[in-house]
């Protein structure tokens, strides 16, 4: 099942702001007026600098925070304000997040089979322990771990193995939306490929949508249908993967794409990267509005900037 | 590295063998690892998830888990005594003498005082596990400098702010007062890097140091480490799955599989002339920006279960090029050049001649052409 753009969007984020008051004089504007949609069966890649607000967007959507402003619509439910018990339950069942820091998100005192099985317990998804164990084993195998791993504790795993425990936990309930925050960053390329292929298979079979947060642009390019480029809490450029990679318009996007390391040592040694510094760029993100480049490709800027960058 | 200078070996991991005791049995995680490292040089360790990269490095730091048993091996670390405080550089001191110690034989107290953080610093894979959630970032960066070098608080504070700026964290003074959970994943990772650099180590071990960093900041961090390396001639070990990073920083590459180094070579030998079928698989699995394949290549099968040891080569069940002997006997390291060797029976003179997969060959040819077009003399 491919992405279904004729359907109602599965997730619609409108004007999301997430501010953190750190002290009286210092507020971090982690997410600043961000809007985007994710359709059923689609993979939406969210990329951008470290600290640009990617994880915060994910955490706001799954409601670990109360959004400062804006609305979040998921499966036709408004989940941005106070939720009913029914809505909360639905949200927990239909949306899962794979966290960036696997160790911090796994209970160190629990065995892996209980960490993964917990979701099944909450939603009474099995008839007896044998079925529960079998389900856990099956998902472990799919992410490249063995059934012997089920009895171990999180600290007894390698970094990449732990990350896969987080992936298994998120995928076991077949949610409609998975927020995958740097979920393959600690995996070697072969296991990365295995996990990404698994995610694609599940998507094809069940129409799962992914909000795929990653810094590895070659992997983002490979997995995403559409991409959003985030910088300092602002969504600067959005479009299909092809539109973004073949015709980046925003100077920030250009610099990001130019810095992708190439696995070719003799080439990598003397390669030039396009530098970008917001402070000296003369651009004010707060003044920008969405401008259509073509197709579904938008860039956030002023009219003058748009004219200079595109010649339109 | 100047030509006339003698290469000084600073780390020599010899035949390291480690098992873990678990409820399900013994996990034989490290099965005879050998790694050499010279002053001022950069070695990358790549390999499958779970192959033993982090455990090997934890052993070198003297911080193995409680259920670990070292069955065999030595980890010889060579160093010069730090006699002149935090900015002392033995390179500029003609009286500095080399000493050596087997880390595996030293007691915890000695290791804490002389090794951890001070001479060997490690950037851990999971930043959250090495940061204290109840302590401000600033305190955590200053701690080691004050403990190891007894410098005063103000000096430590200024150095800490300087380090935060160097790793690209803006508003450094404000960030000093924050707690780990108030930072983004990549910022936490950079704080850990700042802590590692704070005590001017001789050997820096970076375990997946840039996994949470965007490409721009990643480039910045790699440049920073290179700069420090040049200034102080320190050695750096990178554990990373990102072959783009390897291509950028490494002088030598060790490829690890199931608790063993299966191929070692200089950077060009590994990227342009790989010999071990596992290395072939690894290189084939890189996503390639130049193509639009619908599915990524993965190495077939799953990693061996280290609970059950098998005879012969651990990679054989997944190796399309396995020979009969692979099921019976582990291959030794076959030397190809002075710097390049690989543990595969394919290199035995009696083995049939086998070429790497055609797709990989084409890709390497393309990479070489691209490099040549950019002025490389490959
Ligand atoms: N709980 C919090 N309190 C205060 N500030 C916060 C909190 N959570 C996040 N921030 C700040 O919000 C900004 C965005 O953080 P976020 O974690 O969303 O970045 P990110 O894009 O995921 O970065 P990375 O790629 O490094 O993980 C950062 O400046 C961070 O310090
Ligand atoms: N405390 C422990 N108890 C039992 N097994 C362990 C323990 N620590 C590590 N292991 C096992 O030892 C093997 C090597 O682990 P290590 O952390 O070195 O892998 P790695 O190469 O760093 O992998 P990754 O790339 O995923 O981080 C793994 O199979 C892991 O499950
Ligand atoms: Mg993040
Ligand atoms: Mg590791």
XYZ file of C-alpha atoms and ligand atoms in Angstrom:
754
model
C 0.000 0.000 0.000
C 1.537 3.263 -1.067
C 0.953 6.620 0.541
C -2.642 7.670 0.096
C -2.802 11.376 -0.641
C -6.502 11.329 -1.504
C -7.444 10.236 1.974
C -7.829 12.601 4.891
C -4.441 13.284 6.433
C -3.657 10.948 9.329
C -1.875 13.700 11.183
C -2.287 17.405 10.744
C -0.125 19.804 12.704
C -1.114 23.464 12.457
C 0.827 26.405 13.810
C 2.523 24.326 16.490
C 4.575 26.268 19.005
C 6.438 24.667 21.861
C 8.289 27.051 24.159
C 10.304 26.153 27.239
C 10.694 28.896 29.812
C 14.081 28.099 31.330
C 14.415 31.190 33.503
C 12.715 34.561 33.823
C 14.766 36.026 31.037
C 15.391 32.986 28.885
C 12.798 31.048 26.936
C 13.771 28.413 24.420
C 11.490 28.610 21.402
C 12.066 25.010 20.429
C 9.257 24.841 17.873
C 8.003 28.024 16.297
C 4.873 27.947 14.157
C 5.250 24.619 12.409
C 2.562 23.147 10.158
C 2.579 19.917 8.174
C 0.488 16.879 7.324
C 1.242 13.195 7.246
C -0.969 10.946 5.103
C -1.823 7.301 5.766
C 0.905 4.986 4.572
C 3.339 7.832 4.056
C 6.851 8.385 5.353
C 7.529 11.987 6.225
C 11.184 12.756 6.874
C 12.027 15.514 9.312
C 15.593 16.737 9.011
C 17.574 19.622 10.386
C 20.322 20.776 12.649
C 20.897 19.389 16.109
C 18.705 21.375 18.468
C 16.357 22.544 15.713
C 13.304 21.056 17.443
C 12.797 17.688 15.744
C 12.446 15.597 18.891
C 10.316 18.285 20.498
C 7.872 18.137 17.585
C 7.637 14.370 18.031
C 7.196 14.661 21.765
C 4.518 17.337 21.405
C 2.599 15.251 18.904
C 2.550 12.218 21.153
C 1.609 14.591 23.931
C 4.524 14.304 26.283
C 4.221 18.091 26.382
C 1.289 20.466 26.339
C 1.710 22.510 23.164
C 2.198 26.228 23.804
C 0.064 27.024 20.778
C -1.395 25.371 17.695
C -3.515 22.332 16.934
C -2.726 18.681 16.345
C -5.250 16.510 14.615
C -4.764 12.755 14.538
C -7.170 10.194 13.026
C -9.837 12.877 13.023
C -9.382 13.564 16.744
C -8.160 16.857 18.129
C -5.343 15.838 20.427
C -3.824 19.220 21.153
C -5.931 20.211 24.152
C -7.397 18.286 27.029
C -8.291 14.803 25.883
C -11.089 12.474 26.942
C -10.111 9.069 28.281
C -11.284 7.476 25.075
C -9.098 9.785 22.961
C -6.103 9.172 25.196
C -6.527 5.433 24.892
C -6.834 5.681 21.139
C -3.759 7.844 20.931
C -1.733 5.349 22.959
C -2.864 2.503 20.757
C -2.522 4.158 17.365
C 0.601 6.252 17.810
C 4.001 5.045 18.997
C 7.326 6.762 19.378
C 10.785 5.269 19.076
C 12.943 7.460 21.288
C 16.297 8.908 20.366
C 18.090 7.803 23.538
C 17.325 4.087 23.834
C 18.890 3.583 27.257
C 16.895 6.407 28.801
C 13.627 5.057 27.460
C 14.032 1.443 28.591
C 13.356 0.519 32.194
C 16.709 -0.839 33.447
C 15.074 -3.214 35.920
C 12.857 -4.959 33.421
C 13.665 -7.848 31.145
C 13.416 -7.238 27.451
C 10.441 -9.547 27.032
C 8.514 -7.500 29.580
C 9.534 -4.185 28.078
C 8.293 -5.288 24.692
C 5.355 -7.259 26.079
C 4.138 -4.326 28.173
C 2.245 -2.811 25.279
C 0.542 -6.143 24.687
C -0.406 -6.309 28.372
C -1.971 -2.873 28.405
C -4.097 -3.613 25.418
C -4.836 -7.275 26.274
C -3.516 -8.440 23.000
C -3.035 -12.151 23.697
C -4.842 -15.085 25.289
C -2.049 -16.667 27.340
C 1.630 -16.191 28.187
C 2.697 -18.604 25.488
C 1.061 -16.425 22.871
C 2.586 -13.331 24.424
C 6.071 -14.859 24.388
C 5.592 -16.003 20.825
C 4.599 -12.512 19.736
C 7.619 -11.032 21.484
C 9.931 -13.605 19.935
C 8.536 -12.990 16.476
C 9.140 -9.252 16.630
C 12.614 -9.751 18.139
C 13.523 -11.915 15.211
C 12.209 -9.380 12.746
C 14.524 -6.705 14.101
C 17.482 -9.072 13.964
C 17.643 -10.213 17.594
C 17.292 -13.751 18.958
C 14.795 -15.271 21.347
C 17.582 -15.799 23.898
C 17.771 -12.037 24.172
C 14.290 -11.901 25.704
C 15.531 -12.713 29.196
C 18.260 -10.081 29.318
C 18.201 -6.605 30.838
C 18.792 -3.448 28.774
C 22.350 -2.843 29.988
C 23.387 -6.270 28.768
C 22.962 -5.248 25.169
C 25.078 -3.431 22.662
C 23.953 0.050 21.615
C 22.445 -1.104 18.365
C 20.706 -4.042 19.996
C 19.077 -1.692 22.504
C 17.914 0.552 19.753
C 16.244 -2.418 18.116
C 14.455 -3.254 21.358
C 12.902 0.225 21.148
C 11.890 -0.415 17.552
C 10.355 -3.791 18.420
C 8.376 -2.221 21.252
C 6.949 0.444 18.963
C 6.058 -1.877 16.115
C 4.481 -4.764 18.036
C 1.010 -3.207 18.239
C 0.851 -2.234 14.558
C 0.113 1.439 15.218
C -1.125 3.784 12.500
C 1.654 6.306 13.093
C 5.168 5.688 14.314
C 7.345 8.625 15.281
C 10.830 7.289 14.707
C 13.379 9.606 16.302
C 16.875 8.743 15.042
C 15.777 5.148 15.311
C 18.510 3.606 13.183
C 21.400 5.905 14.008
C 23.285 3.350 16.128
C 22.941 0.487 13.663
C 25.506 -0.744 11.207
C 24.542 -0.307 7.579
C 23.437 -3.871 7.041
C 21.118 -3.923 10.059
C 19.983 -0.414 9.169
C 18.978 -1.757 5.828
C 17.246 -4.708 7.443
C 15.251 -2.467 9.799
C 14.381 0.013 7.082
C 13.251 -2.789 4.803
C 11.179 -4.180 7.683
C 9.571 -0.785 8.228
C 8.779 -0.597 4.524
C 7.265 -4.083 4.569
C 5.051 -3.229 7.517
C 4.039 -0.047 5.779
C 3.114 -1.880 2.628
C 1.163 -4.515 4.487
C -0.654 -2.349 7.018
C -0.416 1.187 5.700
C 1.558 2.447 8.699
C 2.751 6.038 8.424
C 6.141 7.153 9.719
C 7.369 10.467 10.938
C 11.012 9.709 10.353
C 13.411 11.976 12.218
C 17.010 11.505 11.190
C 20.229 13.262 10.478
C 21.453 10.725 7.969
C 20.262 12.299 4.758
C 21.166 9.400 2.518
C 18.856 7.199 4.590
C 16.171 9.900 4.705
C 16.357 10.214 0.971
C 15.950 6.522 0.630
C 13.003 6.032 2.974
C 10.939 9.235 2.769
C 8.129 10.189 0.423
C 8.218 13.793 1.547
C 10.675 15.809 3.590
C 10.513 18.821 5.879
C 13.654 20.815 6.645
C 13.706 22.307 10.120
C 16.048 24.976 11.445
C 15.832 26.810 14.775
C 12.250 25.686 15.263
C 11.080 26.848 11.826
C 10.033 24.555 9.019
C 11.950 26.142 6.155
C 11.354 23.939 3.164
C 8.988 21.072 2.371
C 8.380 18.926 -0.659
C 8.730 15.458 -2.072
C 12.085 13.816 -1.554
C 12.842 14.352 -5.185
C 11.886 18.032 -5.141
C 14.108 18.700 -2.125
C 17.124 16.723 -3.290
C 17.107 17.773 -6.930
C 16.195 21.412 -6.387
C 16.962 22.688 -2.889
C 16.024 26.366 -2.720
C 16.688 27.559 0.810
C 20.370 28.287 1.519
C 20.103 26.235 4.705
C 18.847 23.195 2.801
C 21.614 23.670 0.253
C 24.266 23.723 2.922
C 22.764 20.666 4.614
C 22.803 18.659 1.394
C 26.340 19.701 0.553
C 27.648 18.367 3.848
C 26.524 14.753 3.420
C 29.701 12.715 3.917
C 30.542 10.530 0.954
C 31.933 7.072 1.654
C 34.797 7.620 -0.740
C 37.988 8.512 1.156
C 39.970 10.106 -1.673
C 36.998 12.297 -2.574
C 36.026 13.102 0.978
C 39.430 14.504 1.888
C 39.237 17.561 -0.336
C 35.553 18.245 -0.589
C 34.040 21.662 -0.057
C 30.996 22.202 2.098
C 28.694 25.181 1.604
C 28.757 27.167 4.826
C 25.617 28.657 6.269
C 25.355 30.887 9.288
C 21.922 32.197 10.217
C 23.327 35.157 12.123
C 25.211 36.517 9.144
C 22.787 35.306 6.473
C 20.551 38.356 6.746
C 17.505 36.083 6.806
C 14.811 36.528 9.456
C 12.855 33.285 9.767
C 10.008 35.033 11.586
C 9.293 37.207 8.528
C 9.027 34.312 6.105
C 5.804 32.947 4.664
C 5.244 29.847 2.555
C 6.059 30.298 -1.125
C 5.266 27.685 -3.740
C 8.273 26.643 -5.836
C 6.385 24.098 -7.928
C 4.396 20.901 -7.423
C 4.259 20.349 -3.679
C 7.517 22.141 -3.019
C 7.278 25.081 -0.593
C 9.911 27.334 0.888
C 9.458 29.714 3.805
C 10.859 33.158 3.049
C 10.025 36.738 2.155
C 9.006 37.761 -1.388
C 12.412 39.339 -1.986
C 14.281 36.272 -0.795
C 12.076 34.116 -2.986
C 12.854 36.251 -6.002
C 16.622 36.111 -5.386
C 16.720 32.389 -4.705
C 14.523 31.231 -7.561
C 14.688 34.079 -10.033
C 10.879 34.180 -10.001
C 52.814 13.132 11.119
C 56.303 14.024 9.970
C 58.186 11.397 8.013
C 61.339 11.138 10.099
C 59.510 10.728 13.398
C 59.328 7.244 14.876
C 55.861 5.793 15.137
C 55.161 5.264 18.827
C 52.753 2.495 19.641
C 50.479 3.590 22.450
C 47.905 0.826 22.565
C 48.381 -2.836 21.877
C 45.399 -5.103 22.369
C 46.688 -8.665 22.195
C 44.533 -11.741 21.757
C 41.736 -10.389 23.938
C 39.077 -12.934 24.869
C 36.020 -12.069 26.978
C 32.823 -13.880 27.947
C 29.723 -12.648 29.760
C 27.866 -14.784 32.268
C 24.115 -14.558 31.681
C 21.102 -16.539 32.871
C 20.920 -18.166 29.455
C 24.597 -19.195 29.565
C 27.998 -17.862 28.584
C 28.098 -15.226 25.853
C 31.452 -15.391 24.112
C 31.544 -11.759 23.000
C 35.253 -11.191 22.283
C 37.166 -14.029 20.644
C 40.775 -13.079 20.181
C 40.916 -9.413 19.224
C 44.161 -7.724 18.176
C 44.370 -3.973 17.658
C 47.408 -1.693 17.326
C 47.289 2.022 17.702
C 50.059 4.572 17.196
C 50.436 8.071 18.540
C 48.818 10.750 16.416
C 46.959 8.270 14.251
C 43.299 7.518 13.781
C 41.854 4.052 13.698
C 38.238 3.275 12.884
C 36.479 0.158 14.086
C 33.493 -0.792 11.993
C 31.334 -3.856 12.081
C 28.042 -5.414 12.786
C 25.931 -4.321 15.705
C 26.802 -6.616 18.617
C 30.171 -7.632 17.188
C 32.073 -6.414 20.267
C 33.308 -2.934 19.397
C 32.130 -1.223 22.572
C 33.098 -4.109 24.845
C 36.666 -4.082 23.481
C 36.966 -0.379 24.190
C 35.442 -0.669 27.630
C 38.077 -3.265 28.373
C 40.768 -0.785 27.316
C 39.259 1.738 29.728
C 39.169 -0.824 32.525
C 35.415 -0.533 32.903
C 33.934 -3.881 31.921
C 30.511 -4.914 33.220
C 30.384 -7.001 36.388
C 29.368 -10.178 34.606
C 32.358 -10.013 32.239
C 35.189 -12.531 32.483
C 38.497 -11.907 30.750
C 39.723 -15.332 29.674
C 42.858 -14.278 27.889
C 44.810 -11.376 26.516
C 46.678 -8.200 27.298
C 45.954 -4.538 26.786
C 49.272 -2.746 26.859
C 48.981 0.984 27.161
C 52.069 3.184 26.742
C 52.112 6.688 28.121
C 54.269 9.452 29.449
C 53.745 10.789 32.928
C 51.866 14.002 33.062
C 54.015 16.149 35.281
C 53.059 19.663 34.340
C 49.345 20.121 34.981
C 46.469 20.447 32.568
C 48.260 22.175 29.698
C 51.372 20.031 29.844
C 52.341 18.551 26.520
C 54.956 15.777 26.724
C 55.765 16.429 23.073
C 57.549 19.618 24.126
C 59.374 18.008 27.035
C 62.608 16.213 26.175
C 62.745 14.569 29.588
C 59.428 12.818 29.137
C 59.896 9.038 29.286
C 57.622 6.303 28.042
C 56.064 3.911 30.543
C 53.738 1.025 29.994
C 51.009 -0.852 31.825
C 48.700 -3.763 31.143
C 45.298 -2.267 31.820
C 43.842 -5.687 32.556
C 46.250 -6.153 35.450
C 45.902 -2.754 37.097
C 43.561 -2.161 40.010
C 40.467 0.039 39.829
C 41.978 2.828 41.882
C 45.035 3.175 39.703
C 42.890 3.133 36.596
C 40.599 5.829 37.921
C 43.490 8.033 38.883
C 45.682 7.590 35.837
C 43.540 6.414 32.982
C 39.818 7.172 33.029
C 39.159 10.585 31.638
C 42.713 11.736 32.102
C 44.829 9.789 29.627
C 42.159 7.793 27.909
C 38.828 9.511 27.461
C 35.812 7.871 25.982
C 32.766 9.356 24.344
C 30.123 6.773 25.100
C 27.593 5.560 22.629
C 24.538 6.426 24.702
C 25.128 9.975 25.994
C 22.367 9.753 28.583
C 24.113 6.887 30.367
C 27.285 8.869 30.927
C 25.607 12.093 32.044
C 24.235 12.581 35.536
C 20.607 13.723 35.223
C 20.726 15.538 38.551
C 23.766 17.678 37.859
C 24.067 20.737 35.623
C 25.995 20.433 32.394
C 28.540 22.965 33.633
C 29.355 21.045 36.799
C 29.781 17.846 34.823
C 32.284 19.373 32.429
C 34.260 21.044 35.232
C 34.336 17.991 37.493
C 37.142 16.024 35.809
C 39.449 19.001 35.383
C 39.120 19.869 39.059
C 39.531 16.268 40.221
C 42.463 15.312 38.017
C 44.343 18.588 37.872
C 43.214 20.495 40.960
C 42.719 23.653 38.932
C 40.551 26.341 40.487
C 36.849 26.657 39.822
C 37.016 29.839 37.833
C 39.630 28.443 35.471
C 37.579 25.272 35.084
C 34.455 27.329 34.383
C 36.137 29.322 31.642
C 37.567 26.229 30.052
C 34.161 24.549 30.159
C 32.447 27.486 28.451
C 35.198 27.516 25.838
C 34.708 23.808 25.174
C 30.941 24.179 24.796
C 31.527 26.886 22.213
C 34.023 24.712 20.404
C 31.539 21.875 20.077
C 29.094 24.340 18.546
C 26.688 24.925 21.410
C 25.320 28.453 21.348
C 24.514 30.457 24.460
C 27.180 28.439 26.237
C 26.928 30.352 29.531
C 23.197 29.740 29.733
C 23.573 26.093 28.792
C 26.100 25.588 31.605
C 23.247 25.969 34.074
C 20.916 23.502 32.366
C 20.318 19.837 33.102
C 20.786 17.058 30.552
C 17.065 16.571 29.867
C 16.765 20.198 28.813
C 19.154 19.648 25.943
C 18.524 18.018 22.600
C 20.010 14.593 21.864
C 22.792 16.004 19.741
C 23.622 18.675 22.312
C 23.968 16.015 24.974
C 26.268 14.115 22.693
C 28.385 17.223 22.251
C 28.508 17.804 25.997
C 29.942 14.311 26.363
C 32.539 15.181 23.724
C 33.397 18.368 25.619
C 33.847 16.339 28.817
C 36.099 13.884 27.003
C 38.300 16.679 25.669
C 38.382 18.611 28.956
C 41.297 16.742 30.553
C 43.493 16.680 27.466
C 43.663 12.904 27.001
C 46.397 11.131 25.007
C 43.915 8.701 23.600
C 40.378 9.597 22.671
C 37.897 6.805 22.066
C 34.743 7.913 20.306
C 31.956 5.346 20.321
C 29.450 6.469 17.694
C 30.200 10.112 18.533
C 28.080 11.698 15.859
C 25.019 9.449 15.634
C 22.704 12.237 16.771
C 24.339 15.041 14.858
C 23.303 16.641 11.615
C 25.903 16.660 8.887
C 27.024 20.251 9.464
C 27.669 19.830 13.170
C 29.144 16.413 12.522
C 31.672 17.977 10.165
C 32.441 20.609 12.766
C 33.037 18.038 15.514
C 35.228 15.894 13.284
C 37.262 18.979 12.383
C 37.582 19.896 16.051
C 38.873 16.455 16.955
C 41.302 16.631 14.039
C 42.554 19.984 15.254
C 43.110 18.730 18.800
C 44.795 15.683 17.360
C 47.222 17.831 15.391
C 48.001 20.147 18.279
C 48.673 17.458 20.833
C 49.465 14.445 18.676
C 46.818 12.333 20.382
C 45.533 9.061 19.005
C 41.872 8.632 18.202
C 39.734 5.523 17.878
C 36.406 5.935 16.139
C 33.761 3.307 16.480
C 31.211 4.121 13.865
C 28.848 2.506 11.425
C 28.893 5.580 9.246
C 31.288 4.770 6.448
C 31.171 8.393 5.323
C 32.695 9.364 8.650
C 35.279 6.610 8.338
C 36.222 7.884 4.893
C 36.723 11.350 6.305
C 38.812 10.640 9.381
C 40.482 7.251 9.454
C 44.084 6.302 8.690
C 43.394 2.626 9.372
C 40.224 0.570 9.559
C 39.491 -2.569 11.587
C 36.466 -4.562 10.491
C 34.915 -6.592 13.263
C 32.575 -9.544 13.082
C 31.332 -11.752 15.928
C 34.040 -10.822 18.408
C 36.963 -10.881 15.970
C 38.794 -8.493 13.697
C 38.242 -10.029 10.280
C 39.974 -7.426 8.131
C 42.386 -4.615 8.803
C 43.978 -2.205 6.394
C 44.674 1.397 5.643
C 41.726 3.456 4.573
C 42.227 3.065 0.833
C 42.826 -0.668 1.067
C 39.521 -1.182 2.859
C 37.438 1.079 0.622
C 38.962 0.312 -2.764
C 40.362 -3.192 -2.305
C 38.317 -5.029 0.347
C 39.040 -8.757 0.629
C 36.775 -10.240 3.289
C 33.254 -11.210 2.172
C 31.837 -9.532 5.288
C 33.530 -6.264 4.320
C 32.062 -6.714 0.841
C 28.620 -7.019 2.392
C 29.162 -3.994 4.591
C 30.240 -1.824 1.686
C 27.387 -3.102 -0.462
C 24.822 -2.146 2.159
C 25.681 1.557 2.131
C 22.846 3.608 0.750
C 24.120 5.117 -2.431
C 23.058 8.650 -3.254
C 23.876 7.983 -6.867
C 21.282 5.274 -7.428
C 17.559 4.886 -6.952
C 17.305 1.300 -5.817
C 14.010 0.370 -4.322
C 15.431 -1.894 -1.657
C 18.632 -1.711 0.281
C 21.062 -4.573 0.175
C 21.388 -6.460 3.437
C 23.765 -9.236 4.335
C 21.575 -12.352 4.315
C 20.887 -14.279 7.510
C 21.356 -13.039 11.029
C 24.389 -12.449 13.209
C 25.642 -15.524 15.010
C 24.289 -16.280 18.422
C 27.304 -15.887 20.667
C 25.712 -18.224 23.214
C 26.267 -21.226 20.986
C 29.719 -21.519 19.588
C 30.118 -23.213 16.287
C 33.055 -24.769 14.577
C 34.830 -23.001 11.774
C 34.319 -19.453 10.551
C 31.559 -17.536 12.360
C 30.589 -15.775 9.131
C 30.323 -18.965 7.052
C 26.522 -19.479 7.348
C 25.915 -16.048 5.820
C 28.760 -16.147 3.375
C 27.817 -16.837 -0.240
C 31.506 -17.444 -0.935
C 32.105 -19.887 1.906
C 34.329 -22.859 1.140
C 33.986 -26.323 2.608
C 36.809 -25.703 5.030
C 34.978 -22.688 6.489
C 32.621 -25.005 8.350
C 35.483 -26.828 9.997
C 38.336 -24.468 10.624
C 38.544 -20.804 11.482
C 40.604 -18.956 8.918
C 43.802 -17.296 10.177
C 44.732 -13.737 9.183
C 46.235 -13.768 5.711
C 48.604 -10.925 5.027
C 48.041 -9.055 1.765
C 50.309 -6.032 2.178
C 52.325 -4.729 5.077
C 49.229 -2.972 6.403
C 46.411 -5.090 4.984
C 45.246 -8.507 6.140
C 42.003 -10.445 6.244
C 40.750 -13.619 7.889
C 39.183 -15.527 5.034
C 40.118 -18.832 3.432
C 39.585 -17.182 0.054
C 43.081 -15.771 0.467
C 44.660 -19.184 0.894
C 46.772 -19.998 -2.180
C 44.813 -23.256 -2.607
C 41.431 -21.504 -2.672
C 39.559 -21.032 -5.936
C 39.812 -17.536 -7.329
C 36.785 -15.518 -6.235
C 35.972 -11.952 -7.193
C 33.930 -9.523 -5.132
C 30.297 -9.095 -6.229
C 30.048 -7.330 -9.585
C 27.811 -4.579 -8.208
C 30.328 -3.673 -5.570
C 33.150 -3.810 -8.094
C 31.268 -1.365 -10.313
C 30.574 0.905 -7.430
C 34.207 0.941 -6.384
C 35.246 1.645 -9.961
C 32.814 4.540 -10.033
C 34.127 5.845 -6.706
C 37.676 5.677 -7.996
C 36.771 7.563 -11.169
C 35.006 10.253 -9.159
C 38.049 10.579 -6.939
C 40.398 10.745 -9.916
C 38.240 13.405 -11.521
C 38.793 15.376 -8.345
C 42.535 15.142 -8.532
C 43.262 11.934 -6.633
C 46.180 9.827 -7.871
C 44.492 6.493 -7.192
N 12.458 20.075 28.534
C 13.138 21.077 27.991
N 13.428 22.197 28.697
C 14.113 23.216 28.143
N 14.578 23.216 26.882
C 14.317 22.147 26.122
C 13.602 21.011 26.629
N 13.504 20.092 25.651
C 14.152 20.609 24.585
N 14.634 21.843 24.862
C 15.373 22.725 23.925
O 14.648 22.796 22.725
C 15.519 22.867 21.594
C 15.150 21.791 20.600
O 15.437 20.512 21.157
P 15.107 19.143 20.382
O 15.447 18.056 21.312
O 13.741 19.197 19.851
O 16.146 19.214 19.178
P 16.403 18.146 18.027
O 16.087 18.804 16.725
O 15.733 16.871 18.325
O 17.972 18.016 18.123
P 18.921 16.716 18.025
O 19.097 16.444 16.577
O 20.183 17.221 18.651
O 18.278 15.619 18.788
C 16.922 22.779 22.165
O 17.454 24.076 22.268
C 16.736 22.181 23.554
O 17.731 22.614 24.450
N 26.794 -7.072 30.277
C 26.559 -7.925 29.268
N 26.013 -9.137 29.474
C 25.784 -9.986 28.459
N 26.077 -9.729 27.175
C 26.630 -8.545 26.901
C 26.903 -7.579 27.916
N 27.452 -6.470 27.333
C 27.517 -6.751 26.005
N 27.024 -7.997 25.746
C 26.971 -8.649 24.426
O 28.273 -8.643 23.866
C 28.213 -8.434 22.448
C 29.119 -7.283 22.045
O 28.566 -6.062 22.549
P 29.128 -4.627 22.151
O 28.403 -3.645 22.983
O 30.603 -4.634 22.201
O 28.667 -4.520 20.629
P 28.983 -3.370 19.570
O 29.881 -3.944 18.536
O 29.431 -2.155 20.276
O 27.564 -3.170 18.901
P 26.714 -1.830 18.557
O 27.210 -1.382 17.240
O 25.319 -2.341 18.461
O 26.915 -0.877 19.666
C 26.737 -8.230 22.115
O 26.230 -9.400 21.563
C 26.081 -7.908 23.448
O 24.760 -8.383 23.503
Mg 16.441 14.990 18.888
Mg 28.531 -0.338 20.700
